[in-house]
GROMACS .gro file of C-alpha atoms in nm:
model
  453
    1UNK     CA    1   5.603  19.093   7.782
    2UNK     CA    2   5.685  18.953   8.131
    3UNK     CA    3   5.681  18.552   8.136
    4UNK     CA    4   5.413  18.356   8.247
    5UNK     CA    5   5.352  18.118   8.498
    6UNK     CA    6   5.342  17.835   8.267
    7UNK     CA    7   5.673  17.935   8.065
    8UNK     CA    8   5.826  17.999   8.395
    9UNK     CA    9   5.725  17.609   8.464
   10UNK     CA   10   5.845  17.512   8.138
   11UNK     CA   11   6.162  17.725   8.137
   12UNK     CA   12   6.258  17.517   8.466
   13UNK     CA   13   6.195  17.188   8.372
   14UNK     CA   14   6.386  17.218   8.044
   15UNK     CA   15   6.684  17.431   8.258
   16UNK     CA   16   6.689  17.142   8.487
   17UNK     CA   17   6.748  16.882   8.232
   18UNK     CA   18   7.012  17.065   8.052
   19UNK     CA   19   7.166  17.129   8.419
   20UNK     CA   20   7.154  16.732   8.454
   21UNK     CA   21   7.319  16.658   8.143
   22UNK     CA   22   7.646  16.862   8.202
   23UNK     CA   23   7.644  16.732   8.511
   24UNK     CA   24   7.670  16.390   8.424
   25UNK     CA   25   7.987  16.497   8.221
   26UNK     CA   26   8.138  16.618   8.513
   27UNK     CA   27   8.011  16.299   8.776
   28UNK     CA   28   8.281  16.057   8.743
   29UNK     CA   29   8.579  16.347   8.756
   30UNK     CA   30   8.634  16.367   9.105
   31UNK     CA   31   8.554  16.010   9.183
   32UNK     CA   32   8.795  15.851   8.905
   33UNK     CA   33   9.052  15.688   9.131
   34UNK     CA   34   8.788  15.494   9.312
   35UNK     CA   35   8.641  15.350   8.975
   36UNK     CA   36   8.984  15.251   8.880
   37UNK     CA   37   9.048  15.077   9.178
   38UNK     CA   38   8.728  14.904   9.192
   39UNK     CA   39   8.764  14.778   8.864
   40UNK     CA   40   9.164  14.730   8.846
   41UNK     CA   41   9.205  14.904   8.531
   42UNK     CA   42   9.482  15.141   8.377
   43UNK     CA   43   9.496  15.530   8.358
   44UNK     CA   44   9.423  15.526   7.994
   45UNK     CA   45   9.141  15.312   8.012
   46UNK     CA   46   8.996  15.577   8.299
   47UNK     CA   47   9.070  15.834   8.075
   48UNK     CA   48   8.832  15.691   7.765
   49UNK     CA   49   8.549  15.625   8.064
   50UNK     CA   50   8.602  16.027   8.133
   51UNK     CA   51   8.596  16.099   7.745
   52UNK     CA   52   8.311  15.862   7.663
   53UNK     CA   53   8.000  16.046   7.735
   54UNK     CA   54   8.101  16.366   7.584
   55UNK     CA   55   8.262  16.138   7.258
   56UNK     CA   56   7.914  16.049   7.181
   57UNK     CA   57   7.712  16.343   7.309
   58UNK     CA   58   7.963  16.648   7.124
   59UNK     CA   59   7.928  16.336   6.794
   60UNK     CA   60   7.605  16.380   6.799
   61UNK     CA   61   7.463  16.695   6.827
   62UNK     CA   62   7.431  16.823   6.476
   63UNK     CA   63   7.244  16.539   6.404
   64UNK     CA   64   7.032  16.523   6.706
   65UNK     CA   65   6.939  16.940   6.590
   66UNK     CA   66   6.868  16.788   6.238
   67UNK     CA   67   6.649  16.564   6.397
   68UNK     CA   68   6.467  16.842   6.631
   69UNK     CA   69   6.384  17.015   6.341
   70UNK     CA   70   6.280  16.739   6.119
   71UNK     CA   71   6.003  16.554   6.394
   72UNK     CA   72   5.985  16.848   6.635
   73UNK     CA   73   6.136  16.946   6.902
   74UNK     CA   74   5.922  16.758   7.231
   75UNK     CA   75   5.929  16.441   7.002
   76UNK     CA   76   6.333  16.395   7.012
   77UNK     CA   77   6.338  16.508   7.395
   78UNK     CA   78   6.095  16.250   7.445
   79UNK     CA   79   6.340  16.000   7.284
   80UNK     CA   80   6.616  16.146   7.434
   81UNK     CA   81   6.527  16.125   7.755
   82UNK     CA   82   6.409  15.779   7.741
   83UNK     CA   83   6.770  15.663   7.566
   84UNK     CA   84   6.925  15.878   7.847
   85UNK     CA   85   6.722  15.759   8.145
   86UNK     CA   86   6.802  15.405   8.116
   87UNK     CA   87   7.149  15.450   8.006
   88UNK     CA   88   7.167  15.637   8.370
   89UNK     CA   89   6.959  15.332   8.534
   90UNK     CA   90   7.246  15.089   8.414
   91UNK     CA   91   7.502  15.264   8.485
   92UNK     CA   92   7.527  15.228   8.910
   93UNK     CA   93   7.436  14.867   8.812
   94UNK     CA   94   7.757  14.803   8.564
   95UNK     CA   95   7.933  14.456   8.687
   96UNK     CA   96   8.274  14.558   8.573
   97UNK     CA   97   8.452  14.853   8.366
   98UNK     CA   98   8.294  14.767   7.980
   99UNK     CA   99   7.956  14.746   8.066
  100UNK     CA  100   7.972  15.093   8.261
  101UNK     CA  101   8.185  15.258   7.948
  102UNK     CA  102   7.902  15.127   7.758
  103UNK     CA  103   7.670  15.297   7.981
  104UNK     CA  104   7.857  15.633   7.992
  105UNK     CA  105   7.864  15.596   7.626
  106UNK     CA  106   7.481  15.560   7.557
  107UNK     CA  107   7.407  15.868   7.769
  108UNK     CA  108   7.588  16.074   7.547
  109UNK     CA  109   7.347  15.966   7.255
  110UNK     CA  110   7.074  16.063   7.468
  111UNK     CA  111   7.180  16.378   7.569
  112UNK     CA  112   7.297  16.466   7.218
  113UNK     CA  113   6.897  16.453   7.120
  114UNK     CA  114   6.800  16.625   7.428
  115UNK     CA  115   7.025  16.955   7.422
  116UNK     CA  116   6.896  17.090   7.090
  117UNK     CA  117   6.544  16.939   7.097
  118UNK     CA  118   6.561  17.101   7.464
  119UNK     CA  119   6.585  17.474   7.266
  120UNK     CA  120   6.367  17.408   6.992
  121UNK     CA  121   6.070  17.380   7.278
  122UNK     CA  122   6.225  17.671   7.451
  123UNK     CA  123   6.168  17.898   7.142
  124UNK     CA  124   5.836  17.769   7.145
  125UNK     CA  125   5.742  17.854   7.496
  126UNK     CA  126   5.934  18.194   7.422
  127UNK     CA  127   5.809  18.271   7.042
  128UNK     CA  128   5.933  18.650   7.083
  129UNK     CA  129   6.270  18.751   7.009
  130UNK     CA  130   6.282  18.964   7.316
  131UNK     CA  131   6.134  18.672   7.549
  132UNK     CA  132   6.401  18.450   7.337
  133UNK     CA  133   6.688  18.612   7.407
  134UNK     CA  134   6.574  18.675   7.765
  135UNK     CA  135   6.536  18.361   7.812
  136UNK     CA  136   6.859  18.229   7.655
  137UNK     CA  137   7.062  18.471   7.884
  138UNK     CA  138   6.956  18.250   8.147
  139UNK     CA  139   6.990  17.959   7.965
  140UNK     CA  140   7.383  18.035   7.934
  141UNK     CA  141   7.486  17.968   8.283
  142UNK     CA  142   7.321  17.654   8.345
  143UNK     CA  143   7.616  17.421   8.189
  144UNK     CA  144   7.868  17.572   8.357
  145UNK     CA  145   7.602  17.549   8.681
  146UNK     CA  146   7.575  17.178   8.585
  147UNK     CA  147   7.952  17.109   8.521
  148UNK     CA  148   7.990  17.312   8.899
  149UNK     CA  149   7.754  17.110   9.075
  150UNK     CA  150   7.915  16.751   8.875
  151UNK     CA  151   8.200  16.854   9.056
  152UNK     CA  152   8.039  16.895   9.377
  153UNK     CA  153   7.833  16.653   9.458
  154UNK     CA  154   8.021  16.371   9.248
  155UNK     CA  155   8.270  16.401   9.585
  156UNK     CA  156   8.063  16.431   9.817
  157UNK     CA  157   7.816  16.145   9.702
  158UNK     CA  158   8.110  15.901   9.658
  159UNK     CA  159   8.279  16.033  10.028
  160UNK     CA  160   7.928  15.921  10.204
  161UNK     CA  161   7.808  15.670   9.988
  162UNK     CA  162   7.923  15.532   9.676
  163UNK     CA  163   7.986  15.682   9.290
  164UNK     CA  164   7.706  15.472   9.191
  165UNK     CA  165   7.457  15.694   9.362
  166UNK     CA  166   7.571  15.995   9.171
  167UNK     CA  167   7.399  15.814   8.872
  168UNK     CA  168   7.043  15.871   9.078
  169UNK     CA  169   7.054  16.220   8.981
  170UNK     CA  170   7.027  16.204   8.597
  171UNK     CA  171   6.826  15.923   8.715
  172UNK     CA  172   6.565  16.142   8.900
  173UNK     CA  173   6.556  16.458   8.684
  174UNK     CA  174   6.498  16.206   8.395
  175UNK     CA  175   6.205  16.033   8.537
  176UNK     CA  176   6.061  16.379   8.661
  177UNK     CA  177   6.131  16.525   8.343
  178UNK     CA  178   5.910  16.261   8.158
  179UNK     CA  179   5.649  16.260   8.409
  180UNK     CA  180   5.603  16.691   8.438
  181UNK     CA  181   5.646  16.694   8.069
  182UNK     CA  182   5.292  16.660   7.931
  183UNK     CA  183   5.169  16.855   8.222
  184UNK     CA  184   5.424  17.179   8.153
  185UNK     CA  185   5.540  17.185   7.806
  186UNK     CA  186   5.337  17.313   7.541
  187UNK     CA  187   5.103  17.091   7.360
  188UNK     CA  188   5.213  16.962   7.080
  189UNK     CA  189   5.024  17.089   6.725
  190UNK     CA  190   5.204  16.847   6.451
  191UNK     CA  191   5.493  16.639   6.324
  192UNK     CA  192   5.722  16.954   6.350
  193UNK     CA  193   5.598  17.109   6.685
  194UNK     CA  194   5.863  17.204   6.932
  195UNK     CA  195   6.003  17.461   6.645
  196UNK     CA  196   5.720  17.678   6.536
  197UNK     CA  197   5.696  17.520   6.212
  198UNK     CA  198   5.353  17.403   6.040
  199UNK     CA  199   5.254  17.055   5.983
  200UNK     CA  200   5.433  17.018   5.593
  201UNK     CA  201   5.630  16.797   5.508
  202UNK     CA  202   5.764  16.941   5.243
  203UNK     CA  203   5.927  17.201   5.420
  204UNK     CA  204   6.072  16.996   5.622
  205UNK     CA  205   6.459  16.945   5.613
  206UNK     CA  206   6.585  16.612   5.491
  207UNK     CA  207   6.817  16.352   5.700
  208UNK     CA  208   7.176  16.461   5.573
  209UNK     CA  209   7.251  16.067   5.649
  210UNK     CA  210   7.638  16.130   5.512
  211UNK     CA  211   7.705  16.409   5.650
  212UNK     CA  212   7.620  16.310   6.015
  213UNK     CA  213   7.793  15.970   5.992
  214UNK     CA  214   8.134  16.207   5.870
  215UNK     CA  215   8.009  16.450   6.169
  216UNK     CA  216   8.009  16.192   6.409
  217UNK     CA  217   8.289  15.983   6.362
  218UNK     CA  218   8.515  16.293   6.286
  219UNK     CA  219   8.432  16.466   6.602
  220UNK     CA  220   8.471  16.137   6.797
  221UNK     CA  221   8.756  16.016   6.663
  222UNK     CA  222   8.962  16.395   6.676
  223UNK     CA  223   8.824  16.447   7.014
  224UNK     CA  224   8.955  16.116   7.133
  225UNK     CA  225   9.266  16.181   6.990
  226UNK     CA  226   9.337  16.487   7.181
  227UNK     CA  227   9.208  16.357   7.532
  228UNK     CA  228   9.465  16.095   7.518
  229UNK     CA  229   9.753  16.327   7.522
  230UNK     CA  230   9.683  16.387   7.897
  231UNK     CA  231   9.865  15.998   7.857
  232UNK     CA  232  10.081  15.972   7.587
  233UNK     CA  233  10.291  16.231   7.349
  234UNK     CA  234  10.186  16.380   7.052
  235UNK     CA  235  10.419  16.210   6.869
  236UNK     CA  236  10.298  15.848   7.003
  237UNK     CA  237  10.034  15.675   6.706
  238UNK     CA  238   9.780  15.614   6.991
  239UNK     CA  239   9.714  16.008   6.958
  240UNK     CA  240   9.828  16.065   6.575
  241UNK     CA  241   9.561  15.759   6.461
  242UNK     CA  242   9.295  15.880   6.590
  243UNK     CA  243   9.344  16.225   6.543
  244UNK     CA  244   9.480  16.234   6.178
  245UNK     CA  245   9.169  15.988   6.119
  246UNK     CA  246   8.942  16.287   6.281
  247UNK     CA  247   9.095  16.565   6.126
  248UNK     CA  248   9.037  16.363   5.751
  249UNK     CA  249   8.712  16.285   5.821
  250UNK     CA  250   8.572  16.634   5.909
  251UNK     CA  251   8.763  16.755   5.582
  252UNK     CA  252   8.566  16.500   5.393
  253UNK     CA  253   8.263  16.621   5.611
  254UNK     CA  254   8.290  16.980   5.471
  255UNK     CA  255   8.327  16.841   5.112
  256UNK     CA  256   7.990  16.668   5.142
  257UNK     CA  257   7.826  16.942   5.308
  258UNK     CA  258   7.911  17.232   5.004
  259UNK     CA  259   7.761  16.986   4.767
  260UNK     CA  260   7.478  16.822   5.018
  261UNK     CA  261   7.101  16.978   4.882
  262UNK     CA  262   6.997  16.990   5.250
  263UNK     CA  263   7.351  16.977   5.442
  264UNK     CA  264   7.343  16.897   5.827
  265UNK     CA  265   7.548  17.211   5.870
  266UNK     CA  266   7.484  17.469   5.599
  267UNK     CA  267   7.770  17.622   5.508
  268UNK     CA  268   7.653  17.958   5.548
  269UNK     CA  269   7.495  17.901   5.919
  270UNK     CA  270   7.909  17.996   6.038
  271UNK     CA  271   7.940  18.286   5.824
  272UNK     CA  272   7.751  18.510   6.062
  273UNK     CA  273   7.982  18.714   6.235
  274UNK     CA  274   7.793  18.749   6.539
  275UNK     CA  275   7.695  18.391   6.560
  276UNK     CA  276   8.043  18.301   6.506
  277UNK     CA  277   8.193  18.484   6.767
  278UNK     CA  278   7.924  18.360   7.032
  279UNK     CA  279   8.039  18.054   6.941
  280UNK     CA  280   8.363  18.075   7.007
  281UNK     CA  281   8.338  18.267   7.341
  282UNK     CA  282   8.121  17.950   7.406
  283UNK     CA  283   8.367  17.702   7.370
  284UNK     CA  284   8.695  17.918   7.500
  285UNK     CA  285   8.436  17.959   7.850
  286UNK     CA  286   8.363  17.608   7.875
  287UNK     CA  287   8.767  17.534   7.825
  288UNK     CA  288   8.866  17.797   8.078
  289UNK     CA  289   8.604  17.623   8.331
  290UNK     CA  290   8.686  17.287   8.248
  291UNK     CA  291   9.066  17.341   8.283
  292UNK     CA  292   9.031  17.480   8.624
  293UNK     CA  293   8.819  17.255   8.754
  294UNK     CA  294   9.032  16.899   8.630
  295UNK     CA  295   9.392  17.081   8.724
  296UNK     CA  296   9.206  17.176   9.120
  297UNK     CA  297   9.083  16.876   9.121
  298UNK     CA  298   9.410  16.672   9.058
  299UNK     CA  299   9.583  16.968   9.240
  300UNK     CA  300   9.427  16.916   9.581
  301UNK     CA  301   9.408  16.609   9.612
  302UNK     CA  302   9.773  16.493   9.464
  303UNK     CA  303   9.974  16.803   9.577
  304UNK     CA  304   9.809  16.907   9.931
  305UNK     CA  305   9.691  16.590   9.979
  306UNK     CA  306   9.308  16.665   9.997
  307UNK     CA  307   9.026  16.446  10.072
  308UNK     CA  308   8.762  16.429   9.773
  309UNK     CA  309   8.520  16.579   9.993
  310UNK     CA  310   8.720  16.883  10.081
  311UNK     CA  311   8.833  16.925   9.741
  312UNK     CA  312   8.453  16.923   9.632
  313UNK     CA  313   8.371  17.178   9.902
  314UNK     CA  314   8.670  17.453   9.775
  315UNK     CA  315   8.458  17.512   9.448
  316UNK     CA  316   8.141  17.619   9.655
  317UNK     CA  317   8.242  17.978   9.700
  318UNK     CA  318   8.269  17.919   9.324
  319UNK     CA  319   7.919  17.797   9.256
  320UNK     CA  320   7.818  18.120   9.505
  321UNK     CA  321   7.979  18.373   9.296
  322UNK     CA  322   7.822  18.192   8.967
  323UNK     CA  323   7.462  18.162   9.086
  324UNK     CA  324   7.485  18.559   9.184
  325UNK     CA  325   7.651  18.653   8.848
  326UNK     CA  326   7.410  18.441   8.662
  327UNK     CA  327   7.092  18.647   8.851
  328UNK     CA  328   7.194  18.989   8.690
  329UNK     CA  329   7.330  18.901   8.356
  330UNK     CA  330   7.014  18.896   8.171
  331UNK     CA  331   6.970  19.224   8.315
  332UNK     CA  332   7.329  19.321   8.213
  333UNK     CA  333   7.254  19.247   7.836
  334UNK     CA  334   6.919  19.439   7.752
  335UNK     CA  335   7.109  19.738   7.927
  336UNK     CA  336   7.420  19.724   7.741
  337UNK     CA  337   7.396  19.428   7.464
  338UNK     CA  338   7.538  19.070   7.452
  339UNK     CA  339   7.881  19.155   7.309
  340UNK     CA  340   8.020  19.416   7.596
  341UNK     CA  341   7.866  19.174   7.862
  342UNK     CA  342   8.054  18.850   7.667
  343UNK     CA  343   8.399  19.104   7.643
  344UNK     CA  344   8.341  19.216   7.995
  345UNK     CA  345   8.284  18.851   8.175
  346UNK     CA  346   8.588  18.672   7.897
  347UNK     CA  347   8.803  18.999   8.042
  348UNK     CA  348   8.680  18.920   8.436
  349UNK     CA  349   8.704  18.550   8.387
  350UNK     CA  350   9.118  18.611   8.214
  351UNK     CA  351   9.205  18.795   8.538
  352UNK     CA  352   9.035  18.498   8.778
  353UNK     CA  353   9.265  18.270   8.566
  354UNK     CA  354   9.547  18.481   8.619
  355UNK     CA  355   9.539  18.482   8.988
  356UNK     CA  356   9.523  18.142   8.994
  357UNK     CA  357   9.847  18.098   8.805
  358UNK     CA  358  10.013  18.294   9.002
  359UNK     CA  359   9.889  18.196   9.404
  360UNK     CA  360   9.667  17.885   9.345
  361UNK     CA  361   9.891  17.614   9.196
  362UNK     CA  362  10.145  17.751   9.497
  363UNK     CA  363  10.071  17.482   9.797
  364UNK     CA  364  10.216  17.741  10.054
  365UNK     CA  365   9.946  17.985  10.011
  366UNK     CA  366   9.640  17.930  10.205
  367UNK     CA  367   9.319  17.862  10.005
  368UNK     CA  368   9.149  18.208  10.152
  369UNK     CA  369   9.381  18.412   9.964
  370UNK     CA  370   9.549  18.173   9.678
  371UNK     CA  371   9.204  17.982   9.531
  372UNK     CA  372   8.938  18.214   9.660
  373UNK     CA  373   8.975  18.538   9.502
  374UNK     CA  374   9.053  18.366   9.184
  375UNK     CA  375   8.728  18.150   9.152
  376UNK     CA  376   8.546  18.400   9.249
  377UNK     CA  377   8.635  18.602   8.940
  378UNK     CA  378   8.643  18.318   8.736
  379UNK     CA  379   8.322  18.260   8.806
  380UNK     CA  380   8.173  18.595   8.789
  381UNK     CA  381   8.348  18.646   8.436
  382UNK     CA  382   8.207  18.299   8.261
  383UNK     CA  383   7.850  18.326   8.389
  384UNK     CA  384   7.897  18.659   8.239
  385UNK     CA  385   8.033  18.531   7.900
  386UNK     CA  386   7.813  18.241   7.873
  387UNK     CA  387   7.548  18.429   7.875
  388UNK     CA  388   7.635  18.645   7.620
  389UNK     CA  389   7.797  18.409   7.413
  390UNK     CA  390   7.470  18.221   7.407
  391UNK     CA  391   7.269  18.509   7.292
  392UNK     CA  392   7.492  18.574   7.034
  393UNK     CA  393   7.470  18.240   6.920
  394UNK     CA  394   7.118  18.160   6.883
  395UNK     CA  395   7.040  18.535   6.796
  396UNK     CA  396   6.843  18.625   6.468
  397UNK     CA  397   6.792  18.210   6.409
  398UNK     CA  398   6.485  18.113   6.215
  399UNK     CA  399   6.225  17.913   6.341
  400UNK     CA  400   6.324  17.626   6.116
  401UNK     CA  401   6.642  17.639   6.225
  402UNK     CA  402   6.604  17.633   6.616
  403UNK     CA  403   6.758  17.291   6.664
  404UNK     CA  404   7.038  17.314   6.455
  405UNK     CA  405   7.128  17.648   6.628
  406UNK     CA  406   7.096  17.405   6.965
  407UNK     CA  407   7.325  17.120   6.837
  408UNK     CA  408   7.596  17.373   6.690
  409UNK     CA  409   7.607  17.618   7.029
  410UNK     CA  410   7.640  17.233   7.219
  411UNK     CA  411   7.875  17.096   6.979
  412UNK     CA  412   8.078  17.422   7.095
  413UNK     CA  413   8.040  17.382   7.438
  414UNK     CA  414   8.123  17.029   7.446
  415UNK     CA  415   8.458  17.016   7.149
  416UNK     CA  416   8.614  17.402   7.319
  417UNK     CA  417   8.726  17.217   7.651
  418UNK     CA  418   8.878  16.915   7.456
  419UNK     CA  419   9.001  17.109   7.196
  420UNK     CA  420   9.134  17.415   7.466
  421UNK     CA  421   9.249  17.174   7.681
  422UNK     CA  422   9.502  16.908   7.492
  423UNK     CA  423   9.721  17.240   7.370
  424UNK     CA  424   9.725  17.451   7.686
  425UNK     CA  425   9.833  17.177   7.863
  426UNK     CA  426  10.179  17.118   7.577
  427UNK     CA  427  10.320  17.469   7.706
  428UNK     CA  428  10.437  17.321   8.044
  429UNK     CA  429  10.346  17.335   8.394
  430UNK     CA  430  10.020  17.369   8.510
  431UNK     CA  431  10.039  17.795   8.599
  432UNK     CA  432  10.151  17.786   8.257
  433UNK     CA  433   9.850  17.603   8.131
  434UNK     CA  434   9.603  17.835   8.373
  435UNK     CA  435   9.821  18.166   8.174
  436UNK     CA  436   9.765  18.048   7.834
  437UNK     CA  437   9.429  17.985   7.868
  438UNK     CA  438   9.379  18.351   8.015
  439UNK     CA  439   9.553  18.505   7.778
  440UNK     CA  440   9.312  18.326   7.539
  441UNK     CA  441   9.021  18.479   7.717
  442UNK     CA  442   9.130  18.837   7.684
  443UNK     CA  443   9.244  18.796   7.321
  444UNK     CA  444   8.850  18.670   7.259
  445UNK     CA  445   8.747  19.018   7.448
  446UNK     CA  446   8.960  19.228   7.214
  447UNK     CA  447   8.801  19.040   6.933
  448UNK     CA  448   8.447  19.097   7.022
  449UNK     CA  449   8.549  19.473   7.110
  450UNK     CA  450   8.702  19.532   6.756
  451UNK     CA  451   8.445  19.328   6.582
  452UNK     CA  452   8.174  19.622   6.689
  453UNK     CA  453   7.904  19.312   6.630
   0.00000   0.00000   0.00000
């Protein structure tokens, strides 16, 4: 059944608000330096203001699914995007450095309700499994399309104008989002709408209150741990606090959950092979494309000596080569199934990464044939393998279900580049870092090869 004109309406307003939100992850990367010198403050301190939105928003997300499927799925993107909205309206506003981390740290709770709430609506506007997992082929690309464009336009906005305007983006998209929303969304049929479920609320899953406060502050405190080893050593208690404190925490979390009547992760939810592996092509693709774009990033600017504006402009022929991958990888997977299309883009993307080992992080090789070839790979393999992977994740979910599968495949995206991205960088230099991380990628093909999922 070919889409409608109203679920094509809906299918781009909720695209464009997941867009925004990995966008804002990525607005303050390139534009860093300038904040710090604005506000005077140390590298460590810019490092948490880089961390803080994705501390709350990867916290989050399990509980922001639970919620999604408790009250339905339009009610917590309604809350969501009000929480995020004016979290982005104070932000370009902040006086000094804690009122913006504050700022950058309240979007995250927004967007944490959004993401999953955004895919509980989207299996309502698509109730077929065909139409679903047609629709979340597409739905794959747009984070990295979001992190792409972060990287973008956060230089170029702060070359012309200021970082603060990059904030008018979430800004916009949130305001448009709230105002199209009762116009282009489904209407809503009960307490648990957005999901598919009836109006009972018996059936309806119960706040796991424990479990999301050991979620939250586990995930938090382990992902802070390992973003401050871009500062200090392993070995240094400013990263073995909070990452031992993580680490117990999530333990405990598990405990709880085995024993929890209505746990905030079921156990079993992981054990599907299929889902599993989705996942973690999910969160190795999102590390691959987050590691390339901070090391560039730093690269260009510290070692050629490249204006933010330039360096913002080199990843273009990268968001090209995604935007054309992205168009025929829907078409890819109902022709030869999620898992050789995931294998095929992971195996693509590992030999992108390769290149750029070898010829990008060498200064003496122009950008035409050291960068280029490689991002264009790079980016043809993980539009590829995001797309997959996200099928495979959300694939054979029940209705009930929908937002948790949201949170989880989010949670993913947002812990695999902190996670991927503290340990590749321990093996040395940064080629080294870009041939780890590729050799990652084409040990995650062989898996989903030999899996025969």
């Amino acid at each position: 059944m070919a889409p409608t004109r109203s679920s094509r309406a809906a299918f781009v307003l909720l695209g464009g608000v997941q867009v925004t939100l990995i966008f804002t992850l990525a607005a303050v990367a390139v534009p860093l330096p300038g904040i710090g010198d604005e506000f005077g403050v140390r590298r460590e301190e810019l490092i948490l203001l880089s961390a803080a939105y994705g501390l709350t928003f990867a916290g989050l997300l399990l509980f922001g699914g639970r919620l999604a499927d408790r009250y339905g799925g339009q009610r917590a993107l309604t809350a969501g995007l009000l929480v995020f909205g004016l979290a982005s309206a104070a932000a370009p506003l902040a006086p000094g450095y804690g009122t913006l981390l504050a700022a950058r740290l309240t979007q995250g709770v927004g967007a944490a309700l959004i993401a999953p709430a955004a895919m509980a609506v989207l299996r309502t506007v698509f109730p077929s499994p065909a139409a679903y997992g047609g629709a979340m082929a597409t739905w794959g690309g747009l984070s990295v399309l979001g992190a792409t464009a972060g990287n973008l336009l956060s230089g170029v906005i702060s070359a012309l104008l200021s970082w603060r305007w990059a904030f008018a983006v979430p800004l916009a998209v949130t305001v448009a989002a709230l105002a199209l929303a009762p116009r282009v969304l489904p209407a809503a049929t009960g307490p648990h709408s957005g999901t598919g479920r009836p109006d009972h609320p018996d059936r309806r899953p119960r706040l796991d209150l424990p479990g999301a406060l050991l979620a939250t502050t586990g995930l938090a405190s382990a992902s802070y741990g390992l973003v401050l080893t871009d500062a200090w050593p392993w070995t240094s208690g400013r990263v073995l606090a909070p990452l031992v404190a993580g680490v117990v925490l999530l333990a405990m979390f598990v405990g709880v959950e085995r024993r929890a009547p209505d746990p905030l992760l079921p156990p079993r939810f992981l054990l599907d092979r299929r889902r599993a592996l989705g996942l973690a092509a999910t969160a190795l693709t999102a590390a691959g494309t987050a590691t390339v774009f901070v090391l560039f990033s730093l690269h260009l600017q510290d070692e050629r000596g490249w204006s933010a504006l330039r360096t913002s402009t080199a990843f273009v022929p990268f968001a090209v080569a995604l935007l054309a991958s992205g168009r025929v990888a829907g078409r890819l997977i109902r022709r030869y199934g999620a898992p050789a299309v995931t294998g095929a883009g992971l195996t693509v993307g590992a030999v992108g990464l390769v290149l750029l080992a070898l010829l990008g992080m060498n200064g003496t090789v122009p950008y035409a044939y050291g960068l280029l070839p490689g991002f264009v790979l790079l980016a043809t393999g993980v539009a590829a393998s995001f797309a997959g992977a996200a099928v495979l994740a959300t694939d054979r979910v029940p209705a009930e279900r929908t937002g948790l599968a949201g949170g989880v495949h989010n949670t993913a995206m947002e812990t695999g580049p902190t996670v991927v991205f503290a340990l590749v960088l321990g093996v040395g230099g940064d080629a080294a870092s870009l041939a780890v991380t590729a050799a990652l990628f084409g040990t995650a093909a062989l898996a989903l090869r030999l899996a025969r999922v």
